[in-house]
Amino acid sequence: MSDVVHLDDLAHACVTAVKRALDIELDFTQDTLPILDHYVSMAQGTPAEVIELLAPMAGAYFGEVLRRGVGPARWHAPGTDYGAYRLEFEHAFLHFNPVGMVVESILGAPAEGWNAHLQMLPHERGPVQASLDALGGVRDSDYYRLSLRFEAVEQVYLVLSHLALKAGEDAPYFSHEVYEATLTTGVLPSDGQLH
């Protein structure tokens, strides 16, 4: 499932790399994401080998900032298969790959196969999109910034939480097994058990 030690090592390697390059200490808060954006932007136009080293580190750091700052979430991190990483939120069916988001930030374009886009249940997409549209457009040059993506994830998580409350549900709990079953079959388990 997840190698927490490996994720921690990657995230702290990012802290060390940013400290060496910019002489600024990252502290796993949202406030440090503009610094991470700047650091990641320095890799734009570099060879694929550089991206392969940078993306897992920066993605682990970014994912940890999201996990700690937005809502209860856990990693699905199968070894060094970074394209299969995902952050799974526990109280809303929301997942994506933070490493993929970093790859897109470096490229300034969509990255096929990295699962960087926010994934949710189909019936929740409409209200989420309406909420994001109400916030206004984003300049093309800002779309892939990690600091902006944090805000988008936070907004989506709030909308999904509100939808559950509006439906009169207690806070749902989506286990890793529910994510696996749903991603395999395309449907939430029909037995009503979300754990």
XYZ file of N, CA and C in Angstrom, residues 45 68-69 75 82 128 132 141 146 192:
30
model
N 12.112 23.148 -18.726
C 13.046 23.063 -19.841
C 14.249 22.175 -19.579
N -1.754 17.333 5.409
C -1.782 17.964 6.731
C -2.710 19.169 6.785
N -2.879 19.861 5.650
C -3.584 21.132 5.668
C -5.027 21.122 5.227
N -1.815 8.299 1.867
C -1.117 8.023 0.619
C -1.371 6.593 0.163
N 5.941 6.022 -9.279
C 5.427 7.348 -8.939
C 4.181 7.733 -9.727
N -19.203 20.650 -7.858
C -17.799 21.043 -7.683
C -17.391 22.016 -8.781
N -16.083 25.937 -8.436
C -14.805 26.426 -8.975
C -15.028 27.547 -9.986
N -0.821 30.954 -17.219
C 0.493 30.862 -16.581
C 0.401 30.434 -15.115
N 1.466 25.061 -7.917
C 1.058 24.200 -6.811
C 0.297 24.985 -5.746
N -23.218 -0.594 0.685
C -23.394 0.558 1.555
C -22.275 0.719 2.560
